[in-house]
Coordinates of C-alpha atoms in Angstrom, one line a residue:
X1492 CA 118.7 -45.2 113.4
X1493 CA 120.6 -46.3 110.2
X1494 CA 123.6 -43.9 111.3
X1495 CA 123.5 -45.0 115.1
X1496 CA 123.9 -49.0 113.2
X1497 CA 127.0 -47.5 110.7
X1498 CA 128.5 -45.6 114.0
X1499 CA 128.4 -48.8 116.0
X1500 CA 129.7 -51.1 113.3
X1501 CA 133.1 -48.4 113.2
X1502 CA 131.7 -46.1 110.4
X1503 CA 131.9 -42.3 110.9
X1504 CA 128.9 -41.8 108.2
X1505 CA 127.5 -42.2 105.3
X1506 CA 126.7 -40.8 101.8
X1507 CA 123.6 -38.5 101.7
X1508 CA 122.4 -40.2 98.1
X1509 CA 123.0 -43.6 99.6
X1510 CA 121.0 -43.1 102.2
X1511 CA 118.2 -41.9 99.7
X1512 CA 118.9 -44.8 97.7
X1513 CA 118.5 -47.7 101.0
X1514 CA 115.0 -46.1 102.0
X1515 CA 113.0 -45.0 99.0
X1516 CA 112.7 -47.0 95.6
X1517 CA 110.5 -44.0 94.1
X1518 CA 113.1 -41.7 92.4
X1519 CA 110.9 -38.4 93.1
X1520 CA 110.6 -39.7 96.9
X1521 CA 114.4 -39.8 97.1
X1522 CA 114.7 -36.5 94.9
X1523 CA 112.9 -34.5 97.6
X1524 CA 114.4 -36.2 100.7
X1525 CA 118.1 -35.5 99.2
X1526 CA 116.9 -31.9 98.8
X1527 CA 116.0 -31.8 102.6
X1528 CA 118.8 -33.3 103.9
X1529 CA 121.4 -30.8 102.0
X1530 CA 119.3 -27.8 102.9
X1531 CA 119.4 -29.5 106.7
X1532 CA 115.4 -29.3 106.3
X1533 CA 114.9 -32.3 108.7
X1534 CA 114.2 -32.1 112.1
X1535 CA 117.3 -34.2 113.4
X1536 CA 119.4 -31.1 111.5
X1537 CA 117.6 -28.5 113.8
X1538 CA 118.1 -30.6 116.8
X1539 CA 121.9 -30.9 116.5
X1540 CA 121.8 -34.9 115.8
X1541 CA 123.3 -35.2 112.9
X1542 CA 125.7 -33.0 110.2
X1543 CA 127.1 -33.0 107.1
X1544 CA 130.5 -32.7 106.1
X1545 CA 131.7 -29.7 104.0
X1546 CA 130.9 -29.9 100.2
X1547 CA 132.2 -28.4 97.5
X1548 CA 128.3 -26.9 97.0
X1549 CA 124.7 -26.8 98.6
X1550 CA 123.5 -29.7 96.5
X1551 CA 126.8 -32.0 96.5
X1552 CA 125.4 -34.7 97.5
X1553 CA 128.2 -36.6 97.6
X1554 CA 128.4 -35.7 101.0
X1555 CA 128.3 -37.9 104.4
X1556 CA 125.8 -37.7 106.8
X1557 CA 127.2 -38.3 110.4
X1558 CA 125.8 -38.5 114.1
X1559 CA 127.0 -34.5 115.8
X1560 CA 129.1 -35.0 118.8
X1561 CA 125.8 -34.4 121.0
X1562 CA 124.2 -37.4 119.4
X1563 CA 127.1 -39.6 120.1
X1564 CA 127.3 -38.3 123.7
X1565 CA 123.4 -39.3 124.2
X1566 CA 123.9 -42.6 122.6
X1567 CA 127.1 -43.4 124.7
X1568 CA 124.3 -42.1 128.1
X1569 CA 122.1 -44.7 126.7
X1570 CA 124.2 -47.9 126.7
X1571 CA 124.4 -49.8 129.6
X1572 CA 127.2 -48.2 132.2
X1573 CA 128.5 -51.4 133.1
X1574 CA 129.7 -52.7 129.9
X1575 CA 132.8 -51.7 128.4
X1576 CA 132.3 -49.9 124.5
X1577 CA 135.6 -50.7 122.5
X1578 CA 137.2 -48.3 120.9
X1579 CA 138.1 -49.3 117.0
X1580 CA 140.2 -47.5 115.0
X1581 CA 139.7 -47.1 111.8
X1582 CA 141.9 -43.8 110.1
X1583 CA 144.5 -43.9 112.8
X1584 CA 147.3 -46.6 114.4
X1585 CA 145.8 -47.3 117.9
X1586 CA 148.9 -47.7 120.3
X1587 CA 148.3 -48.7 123.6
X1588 CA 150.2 -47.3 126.2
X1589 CA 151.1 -50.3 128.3
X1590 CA 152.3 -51.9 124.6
X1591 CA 155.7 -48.6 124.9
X1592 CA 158.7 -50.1 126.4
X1593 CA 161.4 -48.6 124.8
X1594 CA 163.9 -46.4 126.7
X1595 CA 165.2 -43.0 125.5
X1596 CA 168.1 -41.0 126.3
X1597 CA 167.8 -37.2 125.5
X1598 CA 170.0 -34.3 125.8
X1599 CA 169.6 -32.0 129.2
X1600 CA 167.4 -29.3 127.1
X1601 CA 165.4 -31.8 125.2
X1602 CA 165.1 -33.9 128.8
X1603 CA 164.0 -30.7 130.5
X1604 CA 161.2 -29.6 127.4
X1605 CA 159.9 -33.0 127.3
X1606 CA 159.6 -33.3 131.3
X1607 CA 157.7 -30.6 131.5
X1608 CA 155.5 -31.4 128.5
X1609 CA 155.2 -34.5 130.8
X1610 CA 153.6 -32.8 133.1
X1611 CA 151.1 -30.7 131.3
X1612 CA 149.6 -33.8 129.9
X1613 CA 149.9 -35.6 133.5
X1614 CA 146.7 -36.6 134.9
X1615 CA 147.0 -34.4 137.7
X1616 CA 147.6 -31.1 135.8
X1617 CA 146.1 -31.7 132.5
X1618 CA 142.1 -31.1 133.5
X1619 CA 142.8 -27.9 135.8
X1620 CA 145.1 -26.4 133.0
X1621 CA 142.5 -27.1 130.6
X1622 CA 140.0 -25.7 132.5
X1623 CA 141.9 -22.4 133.2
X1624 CA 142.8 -21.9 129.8
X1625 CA 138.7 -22.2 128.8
X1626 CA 138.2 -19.8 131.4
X1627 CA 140.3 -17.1 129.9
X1628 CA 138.8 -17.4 127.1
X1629 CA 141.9 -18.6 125.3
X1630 CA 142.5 -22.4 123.2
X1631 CA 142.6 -25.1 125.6
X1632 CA 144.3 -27.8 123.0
X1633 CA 148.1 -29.0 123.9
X1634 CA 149.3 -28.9 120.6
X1635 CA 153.1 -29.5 119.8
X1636 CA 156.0 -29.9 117.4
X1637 CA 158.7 -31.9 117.6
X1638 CA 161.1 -31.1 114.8
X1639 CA 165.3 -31.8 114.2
X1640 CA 167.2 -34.4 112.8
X1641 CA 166.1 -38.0 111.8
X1642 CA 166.4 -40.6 114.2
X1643 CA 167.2 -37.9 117.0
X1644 CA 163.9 -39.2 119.1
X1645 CA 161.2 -37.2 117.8
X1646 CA 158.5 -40.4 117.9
X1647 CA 160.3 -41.9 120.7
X1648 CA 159.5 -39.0 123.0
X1649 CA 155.7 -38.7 122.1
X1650 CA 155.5 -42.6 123.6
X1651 CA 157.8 -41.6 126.0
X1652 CA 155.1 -39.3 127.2
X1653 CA 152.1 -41.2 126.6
X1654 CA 153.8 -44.2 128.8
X1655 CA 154.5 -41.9 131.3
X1656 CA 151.1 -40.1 131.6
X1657 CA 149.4 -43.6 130.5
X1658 CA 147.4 -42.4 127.5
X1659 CA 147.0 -44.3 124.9
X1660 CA 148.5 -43.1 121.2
X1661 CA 146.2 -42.1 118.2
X1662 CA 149.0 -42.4 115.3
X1663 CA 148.8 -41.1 111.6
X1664 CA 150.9 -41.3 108.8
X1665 CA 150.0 -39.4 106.2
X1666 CA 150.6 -41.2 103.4
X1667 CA 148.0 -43.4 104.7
X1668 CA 144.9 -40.8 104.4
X1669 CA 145.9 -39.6 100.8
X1670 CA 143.6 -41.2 98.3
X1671 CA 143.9 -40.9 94.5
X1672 CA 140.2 -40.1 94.8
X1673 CA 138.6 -36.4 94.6
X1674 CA 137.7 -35.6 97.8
X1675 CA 138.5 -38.9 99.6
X1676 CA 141.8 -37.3 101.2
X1677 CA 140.1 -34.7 102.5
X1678 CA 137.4 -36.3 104.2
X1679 CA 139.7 -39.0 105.7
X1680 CA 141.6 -35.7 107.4
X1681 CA 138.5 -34.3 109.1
X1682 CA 137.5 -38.3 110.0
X1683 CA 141.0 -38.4 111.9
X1684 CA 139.2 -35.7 114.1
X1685 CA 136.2 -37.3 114.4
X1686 CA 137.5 -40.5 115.3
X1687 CA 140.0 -39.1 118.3
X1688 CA 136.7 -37.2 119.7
X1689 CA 135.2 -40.5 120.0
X1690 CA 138.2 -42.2 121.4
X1691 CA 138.0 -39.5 123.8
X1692 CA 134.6 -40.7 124.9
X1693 CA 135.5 -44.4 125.1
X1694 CA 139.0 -44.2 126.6
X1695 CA 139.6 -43.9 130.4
X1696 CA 142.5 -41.3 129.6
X1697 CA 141.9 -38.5 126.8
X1698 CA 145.0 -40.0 124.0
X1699 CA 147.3 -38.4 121.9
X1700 CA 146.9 -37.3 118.8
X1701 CA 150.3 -37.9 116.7
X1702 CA 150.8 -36.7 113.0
X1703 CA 153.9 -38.7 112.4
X1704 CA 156.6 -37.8 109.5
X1705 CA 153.8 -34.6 108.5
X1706 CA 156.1 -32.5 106.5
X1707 CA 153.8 -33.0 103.8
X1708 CA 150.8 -31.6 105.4
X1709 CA 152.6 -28.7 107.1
X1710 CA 154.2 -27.3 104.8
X1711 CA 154.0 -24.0 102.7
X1712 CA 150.4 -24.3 100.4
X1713 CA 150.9 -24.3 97.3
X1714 CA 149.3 -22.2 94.2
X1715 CA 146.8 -23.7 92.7
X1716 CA 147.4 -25.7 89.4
X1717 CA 146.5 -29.2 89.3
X1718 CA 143.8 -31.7 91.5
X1719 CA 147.1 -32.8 94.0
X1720 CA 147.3 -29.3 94.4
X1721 CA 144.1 -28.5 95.4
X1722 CA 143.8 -31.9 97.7
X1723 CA 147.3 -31.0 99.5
X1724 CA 146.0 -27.4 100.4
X1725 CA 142.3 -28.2 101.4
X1726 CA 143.7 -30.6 103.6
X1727 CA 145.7 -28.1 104.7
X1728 CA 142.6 -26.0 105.3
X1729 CA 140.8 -28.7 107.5
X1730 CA 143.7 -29.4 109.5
X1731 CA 144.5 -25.7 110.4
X1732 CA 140.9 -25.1 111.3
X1733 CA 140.9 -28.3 113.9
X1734 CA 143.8 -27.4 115.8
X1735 CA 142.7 -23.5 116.1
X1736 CA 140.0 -25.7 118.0
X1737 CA 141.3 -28.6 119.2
X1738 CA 140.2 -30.0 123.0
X1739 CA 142.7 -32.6 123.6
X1740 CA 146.8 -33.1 122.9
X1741 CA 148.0 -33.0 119.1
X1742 CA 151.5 -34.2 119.1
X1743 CA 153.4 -33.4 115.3
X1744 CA 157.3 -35.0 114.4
X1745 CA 158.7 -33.4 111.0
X1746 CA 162.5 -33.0 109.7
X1747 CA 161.7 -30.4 107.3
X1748 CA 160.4 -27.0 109.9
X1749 CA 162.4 -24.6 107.4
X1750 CA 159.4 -25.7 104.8
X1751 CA 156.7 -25.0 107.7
X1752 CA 153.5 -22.8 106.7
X1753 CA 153.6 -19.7 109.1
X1754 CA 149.2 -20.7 109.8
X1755 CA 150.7 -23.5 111.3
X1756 CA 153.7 -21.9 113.1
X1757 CA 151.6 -20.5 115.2
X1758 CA 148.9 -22.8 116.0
X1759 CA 151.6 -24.7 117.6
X1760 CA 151.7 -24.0 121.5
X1761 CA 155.0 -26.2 122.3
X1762 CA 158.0 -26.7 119.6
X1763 CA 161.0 -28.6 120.9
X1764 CA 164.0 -28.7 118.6
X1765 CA 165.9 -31.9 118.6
X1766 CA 169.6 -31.8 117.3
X1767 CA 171.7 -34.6 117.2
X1768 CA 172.5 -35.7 120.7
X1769 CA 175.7 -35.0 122.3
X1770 CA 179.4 -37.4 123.1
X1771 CA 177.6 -38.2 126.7
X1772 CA 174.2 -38.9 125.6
X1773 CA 175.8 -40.9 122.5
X1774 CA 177.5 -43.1 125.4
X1775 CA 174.3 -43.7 127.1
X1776 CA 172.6 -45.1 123.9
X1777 CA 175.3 -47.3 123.3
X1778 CA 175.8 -48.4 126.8
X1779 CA 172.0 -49.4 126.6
X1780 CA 172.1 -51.1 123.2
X1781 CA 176.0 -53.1 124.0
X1782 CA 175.4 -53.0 128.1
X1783 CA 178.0 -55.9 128.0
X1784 CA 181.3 -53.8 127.2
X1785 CA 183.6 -51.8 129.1
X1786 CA 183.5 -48.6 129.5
X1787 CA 186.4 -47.1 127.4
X1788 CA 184.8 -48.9 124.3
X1789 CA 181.7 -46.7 124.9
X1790 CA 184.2 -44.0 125.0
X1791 CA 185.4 -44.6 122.1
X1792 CA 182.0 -45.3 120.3
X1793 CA 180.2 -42.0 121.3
X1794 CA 182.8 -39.8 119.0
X1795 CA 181.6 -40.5 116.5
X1796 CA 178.0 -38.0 115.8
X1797 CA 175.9 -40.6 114.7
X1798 CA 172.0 -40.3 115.8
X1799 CA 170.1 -42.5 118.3
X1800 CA 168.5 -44.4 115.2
X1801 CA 172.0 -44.6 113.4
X1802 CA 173.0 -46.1 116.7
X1803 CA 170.4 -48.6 117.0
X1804 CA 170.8 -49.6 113.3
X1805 CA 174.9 -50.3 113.7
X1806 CA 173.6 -52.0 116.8
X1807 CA 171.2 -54.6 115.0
X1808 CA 174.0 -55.6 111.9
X1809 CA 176.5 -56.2 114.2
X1810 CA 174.6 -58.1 116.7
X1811 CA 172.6 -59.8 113.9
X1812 CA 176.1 -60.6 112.3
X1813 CA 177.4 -61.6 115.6
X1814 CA 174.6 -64.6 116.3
X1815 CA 174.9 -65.6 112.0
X1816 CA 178.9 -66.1 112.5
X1817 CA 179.3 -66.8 116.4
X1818 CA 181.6 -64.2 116.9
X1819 CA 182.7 -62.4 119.9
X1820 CA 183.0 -58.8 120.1
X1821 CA 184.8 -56.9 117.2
X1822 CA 185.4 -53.2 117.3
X1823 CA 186.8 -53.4 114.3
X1824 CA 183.4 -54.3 112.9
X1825 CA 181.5 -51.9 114.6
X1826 CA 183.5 -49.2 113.2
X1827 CA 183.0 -50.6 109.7
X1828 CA 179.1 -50.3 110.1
X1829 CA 179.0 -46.8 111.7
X1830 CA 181.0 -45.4 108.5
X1831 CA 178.5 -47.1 106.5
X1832 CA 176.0 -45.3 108.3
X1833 CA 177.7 -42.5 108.0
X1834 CA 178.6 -42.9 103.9
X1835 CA 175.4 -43.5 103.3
X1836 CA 173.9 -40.3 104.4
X1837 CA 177.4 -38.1 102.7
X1838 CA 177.5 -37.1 106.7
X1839 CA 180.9 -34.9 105.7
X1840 CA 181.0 -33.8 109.7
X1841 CA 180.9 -36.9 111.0
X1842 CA 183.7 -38.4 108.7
X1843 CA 186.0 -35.8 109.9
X1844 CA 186.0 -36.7 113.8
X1845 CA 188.8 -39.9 114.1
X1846 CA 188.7 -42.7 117.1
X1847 CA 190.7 -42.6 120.0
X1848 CA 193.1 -45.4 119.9

């Protein structure tokens, strides 16, 4: 009952010893109830109710106790059907789908991948692809990487889908899970799963699972020679065993795939590349960030190989310059702001290409 309470109030479990510690004041009582719950003794164990996370050892009591997916699904059976559960997240950024407004442009290859990424996770296809996969007896998870420049769309593109299909977004950045504590970054990787498995009960629309930015997580393990070390690669570990089997749609961004462990290379199902977009899909960004100037401006603009998020950032000075000093449209100072995006990166090959005058 105490972990049906914690898994209402948000939590995913809790410590075995704490547990000990609420319900028995006699320290032999708690000594051989501890003993029963990390040899799974106890009847809930043998019924599937309830788990406990991996240890570092059979009597590591350090570990949680949580409610087993089975447990949750019979507690969700018995609330009443008419009233609504809320989802609340607690290791990931819950993004809404109707809350993803922002338009993309993407070049013809990316457009095409992405489309028909689209329409795996589309309401219509999604459950029968699933199912067929399951049937032949191979993974059923949608897992994918997008990987390529900064600022090419990478992020955009995952809310891009999830507007499309209308599932909500499950977002982590991993800085946010690593804890200086011994073991704490670990389990907050394994909660992550946890916590989308539940959103999956509670949403209308199974959500998508983004690992923003995850070159750190991804990439090659590392030998063994210090506590970060061990942390990096047991997370690692936990996150390789949940996609090998993951029921639902992981979504992954990273600049760095050169650095990628090969485990994870091929847990991956989709990888889209995304290079810095093109002269016509440069036009098309700035025609949708300046919509107010002619044509031969945009012309002139889209030489230069900027990304979509060097775009928008030469976009935001000049406008935000523009309403501080009143001033009408200056290409001049436009140009001035695209090579100090440029500069700032050492961007050699985009220095070299000159303006049509």
């Amino acid at each position: 009952m105490y972990l049906i309470y914690e898994y209402i109030d948000g939590n995913s479990g809790e410590r075995a010893s704490r547990i000990c510690e609420i319900f028995f004041d006699d320290l032999s009582h708690r000594a051989r109830y501890l003993e029963s719950i990390l040899k799974e003794e106890l009847d809930i164990f043998k019924d599937k109710l309830v788990q406990l996370e991996e240890r570092s050892g059979l009597f590591d009591s350090s570990t949680d106790i949580q409610l087993t997916p089975k447990a949750i699904a019979l507690l969700l059976q018995s609330k009443d059907k008419n009233k609504k559960q809320e989802f609340k997240a607690q290791f990931t950024k819950h993004i809404k789908f109707n809350s993803l407004k922002k338009e993309i442009f993407l070049d013809e290859r990316v457009a095409r991948d992405i489309n028909q990424l689209k329409d795996v996770c589309s309401s219509k296809n999604f459950n029968k692809i699933v199912k067929d996969l399951k049937k032949a007896n191979l993974p059923s998870g949608i897992v994918s990487i997008f990987y390529g420049f900064a600022g090419t769309g990478k992020t955009a593109s995952v809310y891009e889908i999830a507007k499309l299909t209308k599932r909500d977004v499950l977002q982590v950045d991993i800085s946010s899970i690593q804890s200086k504590w011994v073991g704490e970054s670990e389990k907050n990787t394994k909660a992550i799963f946890d916590e989308y498995y539940k959103a999956c009960e509670i949403l209308k629309s199974k959500p998508i699972l983004l690992f923003n930015e995850a070159d750190a997580i991804i990439s090659k393990r590392l030998d063994v020679n210090d506590a970060v070390s061990q942390m990096n690669n047991t997370m690692q570990n936990i996150l390789l065993e949940e996609l090998e089997n993951f029921d639902g749609i992981f979504m992954a961004t990273t600049n760095l795939i050169d650095n990628m462990d090969d485990a994870f290379s091929r847990r991956f199902l989709n990888k889209i590349k995304f290079d810095r977009p093109t002269a016509k899909t440069r036009e098309h960004i700035w025609k949708s960030k300046l919509p107010e100037l002619e044509d031969k401006i945009y012309e002139k603009l889209s030489i230069y190989d900027l990304s979509g998020g060097q775009i928008e950032n030469v976009t935001r000075k000049y406008l935000i310059n523009k309403i501080l000093n009143q001033k009408e449209f200056d290409f001049d100072e436009i140009l001035e702001y695209i090579k100090e995006e440029i500069s700032f990166k050492n961007d050699d090959n985009s220095l070299k290409v000159g303006f049509l005058k």
